[in-house]
PDB file of C-alpha atoms in Angstrom:
ATOM      1  CA  UNK A   1       7.715 -10.694 -28.276  1.00 43.00           C
ATOM      2  CA  UNK A   2       5.393 -11.284 -25.020  1.00 47.00           C
ATOM      3  CA  UNK A   3       3.741 -14.754 -24.854  1.00 51.00           C
ATOM      4  CA  UNK A   4       0.105 -14.793 -25.780  1.00 50.00           C
ATOM      5  CA  UNK A   5      -0.425 -11.771 -27.975  1.00 48.00           C
ATOM      6  CA  UNK A   6       0.993 -13.645 -30.778  1.00 49.00           C
ATOM      7  CA  UNK A   7      -1.245 -14.513 -33.454  1.00 47.00           C
ATOM      8  CA  UNK A   8      -1.910 -17.879 -34.281  1.00 46.00           C
ATOM      9  CA  UNK A   9      -0.348 -18.281 -37.820  1.00 44.00           C
ATOM     10  CA  UNK A  10      -4.053 -19.628 -39.631  1.00 43.00           C
ATOM     11  CA  UNK A  11      -4.280 -16.065 -38.699  1.00 43.00           C
ATOM     12  CA  UNK A  12      -1.242 -14.587 -40.467  1.00 44.00           C
ATOM     13  CA  UNK A  13      -1.630 -17.211 -43.488  1.00 44.00           C
ATOM     14  CA  UNK A  14      -4.909 -15.680 -44.470  1.00 41.00           C
ATOM     15  CA  UNK A  15      -3.401 -13.190 -46.203  1.00 45.00           C
ATOM     16  CA  UNK A  16      -6.842 -12.928 -49.357  1.00 46.00           C
ATOM     17  CA  UNK A  17      -8.805 -12.960 -46.506  1.00 46.00           C
ATOM     18  CA  UNK A  18     -10.885  -9.052 -45.617  1.00 46.00           C
ATOM     19  CA  UNK A  19      -8.893  -7.611 -43.189  1.00 47.00           C
ATOM     20  CA  UNK A  20     -11.805  -7.188 -41.251  1.00 45.00           C
ATOM     21  CA  UNK A  21     -12.384 -10.490 -40.374  1.00 45.00           C
ATOM     22  CA  UNK A  22      -8.935 -11.092 -39.056  1.00 47.00           C
ATOM     23  CA  UNK A  23      -8.957  -8.050 -37.055  1.00 50.00           C
ATOM     24  CA  UNK A  24     -12.478  -8.537 -35.963  1.00 51.00           C
ATOM     25  CA  UNK A  25     -11.270 -12.513 -34.575  1.00 49.00           C
ATOM     26  CA  UNK A  26      -8.083 -11.409 -32.874  1.00 52.00           C
ATOM     27  CA  UNK A  27      -9.752 -10.020 -29.596  1.00 52.00           C
ATOM     28  CA  UNK A  28     -11.586 -13.425 -29.695  1.00 50.00           C
ATOM     29  CA  UNK A  29      -8.574 -15.780 -30.203  1.00 48.00           C
ATOM     30  CA  UNK A  30      -6.495 -13.448 -27.395  1.00 51.00           C
ATOM     31  CA  UNK A  31      -9.450 -13.730 -24.577  1.00 52.00           C
ATOM     32  CA  UNK A  32      -9.483 -17.505 -25.058  1.00 49.00           C
ATOM     33  CA  UNK A  33      -5.211 -18.031 -24.978  1.00 50.00           C
ATOM     34  CA  UNK A  34      -5.288 -15.720 -21.959  1.00 47.00           C
ATOM     35  CA  UNK A  35      -7.929 -17.917 -20.017  1.00 48.00           C
ATOM     36  CA  UNK A  36      -6.275 -20.725 -21.154  1.00 45.00           C
ATOM     37  CA  UNK A  37      -2.967 -20.222 -19.839  1.00 47.00           C
ATOM     38  CA  UNK A  38      -4.888 -18.201 -16.621  1.00 47.00           C
ATOM     39  CA  UNK A  39      -6.728 -21.916 -15.527  1.00 47.00           C
ATOM     40  CA  UNK A  40      -3.589 -24.128 -16.665  1.00 53.00           C
ATOM     41  CA  UNK A  41      -0.946 -25.136 -13.304  1.00 60.00           C
ATOM     42  CA  UNK A  42       2.406 -23.403 -13.219  1.00 71.00           C
ATOM     43  CA  UNK A  43       5.339 -24.773 -14.719  1.00 81.00           C
ATOM     44  CA  UNK A  44       8.459 -23.531 -13.313  1.00 82.00           C
ATOM     45  CA  UNK A  45      11.945 -24.338 -14.678  1.00 83.00           C
ATOM     46  CA  UNK A  46      15.499 -24.099 -12.951  1.00 84.00           C
ATOM     47  CA  UNK A  47      18.064 -22.982 -14.970  1.00 83.00           C
ATOM     48  CA  UNK A  48      21.912 -23.155 -15.145  1.00 82.00           C
ATOM     49  CA  UNK A  49      23.555 -20.733 -17.225  1.00 78.00           C
ATOM     50  CA  UNK A  50      27.521 -21.650 -18.560  1.00 77.00           C
ATOM     51  CA  UNK A  51      28.984 -19.369 -16.605  1.00 79.00           C
ATOM     52  CA  UNK A  52      26.788 -20.874 -13.447  1.00 79.00           C
ATOM     53  CA  UNK A  53      24.070 -17.902 -13.021  1.00 82.00           C
ATOM     54  CA  UNK A  54      21.014 -19.474 -11.765  1.00 82.00           C
ATOM     55  CA  UNK A  55      17.593 -18.706 -13.068  1.00 83.00           C
ATOM     56  CA  UNK A  56      13.948 -19.334 -12.398  1.00 81.00           C
ATOM     57  CA  UNK A  57      11.579 -18.705 -15.137  1.00 81.00           C
ATOM     58  CA  UNK A  58       8.173 -20.150 -16.107  1.00 80.00           C
ATOM     59  CA  UNK A  59       8.639 -19.659 -19.909  1.00 76.00           C
ATOM     60  CA  UNK A  60       9.943 -22.395 -21.827  1.00 64.00           C
ATOM     61  CA  UNK A  61      11.169 -20.552 -24.650  1.00 62.00           C
ATOM     62  CA  UNK A  62      13.634 -18.542 -22.178  1.00 57.00           C
ATOM     63  CA  UNK A  63      15.407 -21.553 -21.183  1.00 50.00           C
ATOM     64  CA  UNK A  64      16.942 -21.816 -24.506  1.00 60.00           C
ATOM     65  CA  UNK A  65      20.477 -22.859 -24.066  1.00 62.00           C
ATOM     66  CA  UNK A  66      20.555 -23.553 -20.600  1.00 67.00           C
ATOM     67  CA  UNK A  67      21.088 -26.671 -18.693  1.00 78.00           C
ATOM     68  CA  UNK A  68      17.327 -26.202 -17.812  1.00 82.00           C
ATOM     69  CA  UNK A  69      14.873 -29.065 -15.554  1.00 84.00           C
ATOM     70  CA  UNK A  70      11.211 -28.809 -14.755  1.00 84.00           C
ATOM     71  CA  UNK A  71      10.344 -28.336 -11.245  1.00 85.00           C
ATOM     72  CA  UNK A  72       7.981 -30.589  -9.491  1.00 85.00           C
ATOM     73  CA  UNK A  73       6.188 -28.096  -6.639  1.00 82.00           C
ATOM     74  CA  UNK A  74       3.634 -28.896  -4.399  1.00 83.00           C
ATOM     75  CA  UNK A  75       0.057 -27.043  -5.266  1.00 81.00           C
ATOM     76  CA  UNK A  76      -0.509 -24.107  -3.511  1.00 81.00           C
ATOM     77  CA  UNK A  77      -2.764 -24.654  -0.536  1.00 84.00           C
ATOM     78  CA  UNK A  78      -5.713 -22.291  -0.388  1.00 86.00           C
ATOM     79  CA  UNK A  79      -8.132 -22.147   3.070  1.00 87.00           C
ATOM     80  CA  UNK A  80     -11.219 -19.780   2.828  1.00 87.00           C
ATOM     81  CA  UNK A  81     -12.391 -17.667   4.964  1.00 87.00           C
ATOM     82  CA  UNK A  82     -14.443 -18.927   7.706  1.00 86.00           C
ATOM     83  CA  UNK A  83     -17.977 -17.883   7.225  1.00 85.00           C
ATOM     84  CA  UNK A  84     -19.409 -15.228   9.245  1.00 81.00           C
ATOM     85  CA  UNK A  85     -22.644 -15.856  11.388  1.00 76.00           C
ATOM     86  CA  UNK A  86     -26.029 -14.890   9.643  1.00 71.00           C
ATOM     87  CA  UNK A  87     -26.976 -10.916  10.515  1.00 62.00           C
ATOM     88  CA  UNK A  88     -29.309 -10.533  14.143  1.00 53.00           C
ATOM     89  CA  UNK A  89     -32.752  -9.611  13.147  1.00 53.00           C
ATOM     90  CA  UNK A  90     -35.495  -8.820  15.571  1.00 53.00           C
ATOM     91  CA  UNK A  91     -38.076 -11.901  16.024  1.00 56.00           C
ATOM     92  CA  UNK A  92     -41.601 -11.383  16.122  1.00 55.00           C
ATOM     93  CA  UNK A  93     -43.642 -12.196  19.096  1.00 55.00           C
ATOM     94  CA  UNK A  94     -47.188 -13.523  19.288  1.00 56.00           C
ATOM     95  CA  UNK A  95     -48.847  -9.881  20.096  1.00 58.00           C
ATOM     96  CA  UNK A  96     -47.370  -8.789  16.084  1.00 56.00           C
ATOM     97  CA  UNK A  97     -44.284  -6.483  17.728  1.00 57.00           C
ATOM     98  CA  UNK A  98     -41.260  -7.336  17.844  1.00 57.00           C
ATOM     99  CA  UNK A  99     -38.175  -7.203  20.138  1.00 57.00           C
ATOM    100  CA  UNK A 100     -35.000  -5.290  18.936  1.00 59.00           C
ATOM    101  CA  UNK A 101     -32.309  -8.350  18.272  1.00 58.00           C
ATOM    102  CA  UNK A 102     -29.135  -8.250  20.770  1.00 59.00           C
ATOM    103  CA  UNK A 103     -26.897  -5.891  20.600  1.00 63.00           C
ATOM    104  CA  UNK A 104     -23.132  -7.034  20.224  1.00 63.00           C
ATOM    105  CA  UNK A 105     -20.895  -6.725  23.772  1.00 66.00           C
ATOM    106  CA  UNK A 106     -18.406  -4.363  23.849  1.00 67.00           C
ATOM    107  CA  UNK A 107     -16.071  -6.424  25.554  1.00 70.00           C
ATOM    108  CA  UNK A 108     -15.896  -9.987  26.249  1.00 75.00           C
ATOM    109  CA  UNK A 109     -17.456 -10.776  29.999  1.00 76.00           C
ATOM    110  CA  UNK A 110     -14.022 -11.852  31.651  1.00 76.00           C
ATOM    111  CA  UNK A 111     -12.503  -8.369  30.161  1.00 83.00           C
ATOM    112  CA  UNK A 112     -11.945  -6.517  33.072  1.00 82.00           C
ATOM    113  CA  UNK A 113     -13.815  -3.045  33.702  1.00 85.00           C
ATOM    114  CA  UNK A 114     -12.710   0.608  34.304  1.00 85.00           C
ATOM    115  CA  UNK A 115     -15.045   2.815  36.534  1.00 89.00           C
ATOM    116  CA  UNK A 116     -15.967   5.678  35.112  1.00 87.00           C
ATOM    117  CA  UNK A 117     -14.188   7.688  37.644  1.00 89.00           C
ATOM    118  CA  UNK A 118     -10.935   6.078  36.660  1.00 91.00           C
ATOM    119  CA  UNK A 119     -11.886   6.439  32.571  1.00 89.00           C
ATOM    120  CA  UNK A 120     -12.517   9.753  33.391  1.00 90.00           C
ATOM    121  CA  UNK A 121      -8.554  10.800  35.462  1.00 92.00           C
ATOM    122  CA  UNK A 122      -7.274   8.743  32.184  1.00 91.00           C
ATOM    123  CA  UNK A 123      -8.502  10.514  29.775  1.00 91.00           C
ATOM    124  CA  UNK A 124      -7.285  14.248  31.409  1.00 92.00           C
ATOM    125  CA  UNK A 125      -4.033  12.952  31.584  1.00 93.00           C
ATOM    126  CA  UNK A 126      -3.786  11.943  28.228  1.00 92.00           C
ATOM    127  CA  UNK A 127      -5.572  15.436  26.926  1.00 93.00           C
ATOM    128  CA  UNK A 128      -2.731  17.004  28.930  1.00 94.00           C
ATOM    129  CA  UNK A 129       0.259  15.404  27.641  1.00 94.00           C
ATOM    130  CA  UNK A 130      -1.534  15.697  24.149  1.00 94.00           C
ATOM    131  CA  UNK A 131      -1.513  19.475  24.946  1.00 94.00           C
ATOM    132  CA  UNK A 132       1.791  19.671  26.308  1.00 95.00           C
ATOM    133  CA  UNK A 133       3.020  18.264  22.918  1.00 94.00           C
ATOM    134  CA  UNK A 134       0.577  20.605  20.856  1.00 94.00           C
ATOM    135  CA  UNK A 135       2.506  23.539  22.445  1.00 96.00           C
ATOM    136  CA  UNK A 136       6.325  22.082  21.798  1.00 95.00           C
ATOM    137  CA  UNK A 137       5.319  21.473  18.479  1.00 95.00           C
ATOM    138  CA  UNK A 138       3.903  24.752  17.441  1.00 95.00           C
ATOM    139  CA  UNK A 139       6.907  26.294  18.775  1.00 95.00           C
ATOM    140  CA  UNK A 140       9.102  24.572  16.768  1.00 95.00           C
ATOM    141  CA  UNK A 141       7.683  24.844  14.188  1.00 94.00           C
ATOM    142  CA  UNK A 142       7.515  28.599  14.528  1.00 94.00           C
ATOM    143  CA  UNK A 143      11.222  28.266  14.831  1.00 94.00           C
ATOM    144  CA  UNK A 144      11.479  26.578  12.151  1.00 93.00           C
ATOM    145  CA  UNK A 145       9.286  29.023   9.749  1.00 93.00           C
ATOM    146  CA  UNK A 146      11.746  32.186  11.083  1.00 92.00           C
ATOM    147  CA  UNK A 147      14.763  30.400  10.112  1.00 91.00           C
ATOM    148  CA  UNK A 148      13.022  29.775   6.762  1.00 91.00           C
ATOM    149  CA  UNK A 149      11.734  32.997   6.683  1.00 89.00           C
ATOM    150  CA  UNK A 150       9.950  32.679   3.147  1.00 87.00           C
ATOM    151  CA  UNK A 151      11.811  29.765   1.466  1.00 85.00           C
ATOM    152  CA  UNK A 152      15.143  32.368   1.549  1.00 86.00           C
ATOM    153  CA  UNK A 153      16.981  31.918   4.748  1.00 88.00           C
ATOM    154  CA  UNK A 154      19.814  33.445   5.643  1.00 87.00           C
ATOM    155  CA  UNK A 155      23.117  32.055   4.345  1.00 85.00           C
ATOM    156  CA  UNK A 156      25.463  30.283   7.306  1.00 84.00           C
ATOM    157  CA  UNK A 157      29.322  30.887   7.283  1.00 82.00           C
ATOM    158  CA  UNK A 158      29.710  26.805   6.699  1.00 82.00           C
ATOM    159  CA  UNK A 159      27.345  26.990   3.346  1.00 80.00           C
ATOM    160  CA  UNK A 160      30.266  28.544   1.032  1.00 82.00           C
ATOM    161  CA  UNK A 161      28.666  25.888  -1.559  1.00 86.00           C
ATOM    162  CA  UNK A 162      25.328  26.827  -2.708  1.00 87.00           C
ATOM    163  CA  UNK A 163      24.157  22.813  -2.648  1.00 89.00           C
ATOM    164  CA  UNK A 164      24.540  22.840   0.648  1.00 88.00           C
ATOM    165  CA  UNK A 165      21.924  26.063   0.576  1.00 88.00           C
ATOM    166  CA  UNK A 166      19.959  24.124  -1.220  1.00 90.00           C
ATOM    167  CA  UNK A 167      19.956  21.202   0.808  1.00 90.00           C
ATOM    168  CA  UNK A 168      19.217  22.787   4.402  1.00 89.00           C
ATOM    169  CA  UNK A 169      15.873  24.898   2.285  1.00 91.00           C
ATOM    170  CA  UNK A 170      14.782  21.565   0.940  1.00 92.00           C
ATOM    171  CA  UNK A 171      15.827  20.321   4.830  1.00 92.00           C
ATOM    172  CA  UNK A 172      14.095  23.445   6.342  1.00 93.00           C
ATOM    173  CA  UNK A 173      10.619  22.721   3.979  1.00 93.00           C
ATOM    174  CA  UNK A 174      10.632  19.460   4.977  1.00 94.00           C
ATOM    175  CA  UNK A 175      10.530  19.690   8.451  1.00 94.00           C
ATOM    176  CA  UNK A 176       8.120  22.924   8.194  1.00 94.00           C
ATOM    177  CA  UNK A 177       5.740  19.763   6.465  1.00 94.00           C
ATOM    178  CA  UNK A 178       6.038  17.702   9.198  1.00 94.00           C
ATOM    179  CA  UNK A 179       5.353  19.825  11.593  1.00 94.00           C
ATOM    180  CA  UNK A 180       2.402  20.770  10.521  1.00 95.00           C
ATOM    181  CA  UNK A 181       1.149  16.868  10.347  1.00 95.00           C
ATOM    182  CA  UNK A 182       1.682  16.827  13.623  1.00 94.00           C
ATOM    183  CA  UNK A 183      -0.211  19.226  14.579  1.00 94.00           C
ATOM    184  CA  UNK A 184      -2.900  18.232  12.314  1.00 94.00           C
ATOM    185  CA  UNK A 185      -2.581  14.817  14.248  1.00 94.00           C
ATOM    186  CA  UNK A 186      -2.679  15.938  17.622  1.00 94.00           C
ATOM    187  CA  UNK A 187      -5.274  18.378  17.351  1.00 93.00           C
ATOM    188  CA  UNK A 188      -7.228  15.558  15.936  1.00 93.00           C
ATOM    189  CA  UNK A 189      -6.355  13.478  18.934  1.00 92.00           C
ATOM    190  CA  UNK A 190      -7.167  16.199  21.280  1.00 91.00           C
ATOM    191  CA  UNK A 191     -11.175  16.399  19.907  1.00 90.00           C
ATOM    192  CA  UNK A 192     -11.151  12.465  19.725  1.00 88.00           C
ATOM    193  CA  UNK A 193     -10.842  13.003  23.469  1.00 85.00           C
ATOM    194  CA  UNK A 194     -14.418  12.707  25.416  1.00 75.00           C
ATOM    195  CA  UNK A 195     -15.406  15.157  27.591  1.00 70.00           C
TER     196      UNK A 195
END
């Protein structure tokens, strides 16, 4: 029986009480037990059986017939997350208008910048490399589909066992799926490159 799901003794001994009252109180009692267990500090035991097997447990009921001792563990350290600065909002001017809030910088002040011409060259190189990879993947996918032959590839001489043939069919199917994913990823990358 799991701990925390046992009915208290007074509920079991109330045989003459109305069943509705008993079953109506059970969720309340169970919830109270769970809350008490959640707020109680954890106690752990190190138990060693007769044959030398070490077991760690948080349930003292499971420590019967074993050499068990309570472990003295330090409390768990928790560090709260740092608080974020308040959201920047526009400020009011004396004439009733508002000045927009300063925009966050894309990079720190000392960060090296790349001029537009250099970035354009890098983007063109990246596009060319991705297009070459895309052509290779499409060619490889075409060969795999041709070999796969709509799920019925030709049996080879080394596949006398039908299980080997099925393994090759499954491998081809996986490789086709992986190739299709690669192609969609490469197309997505090409779409993300700025013109």
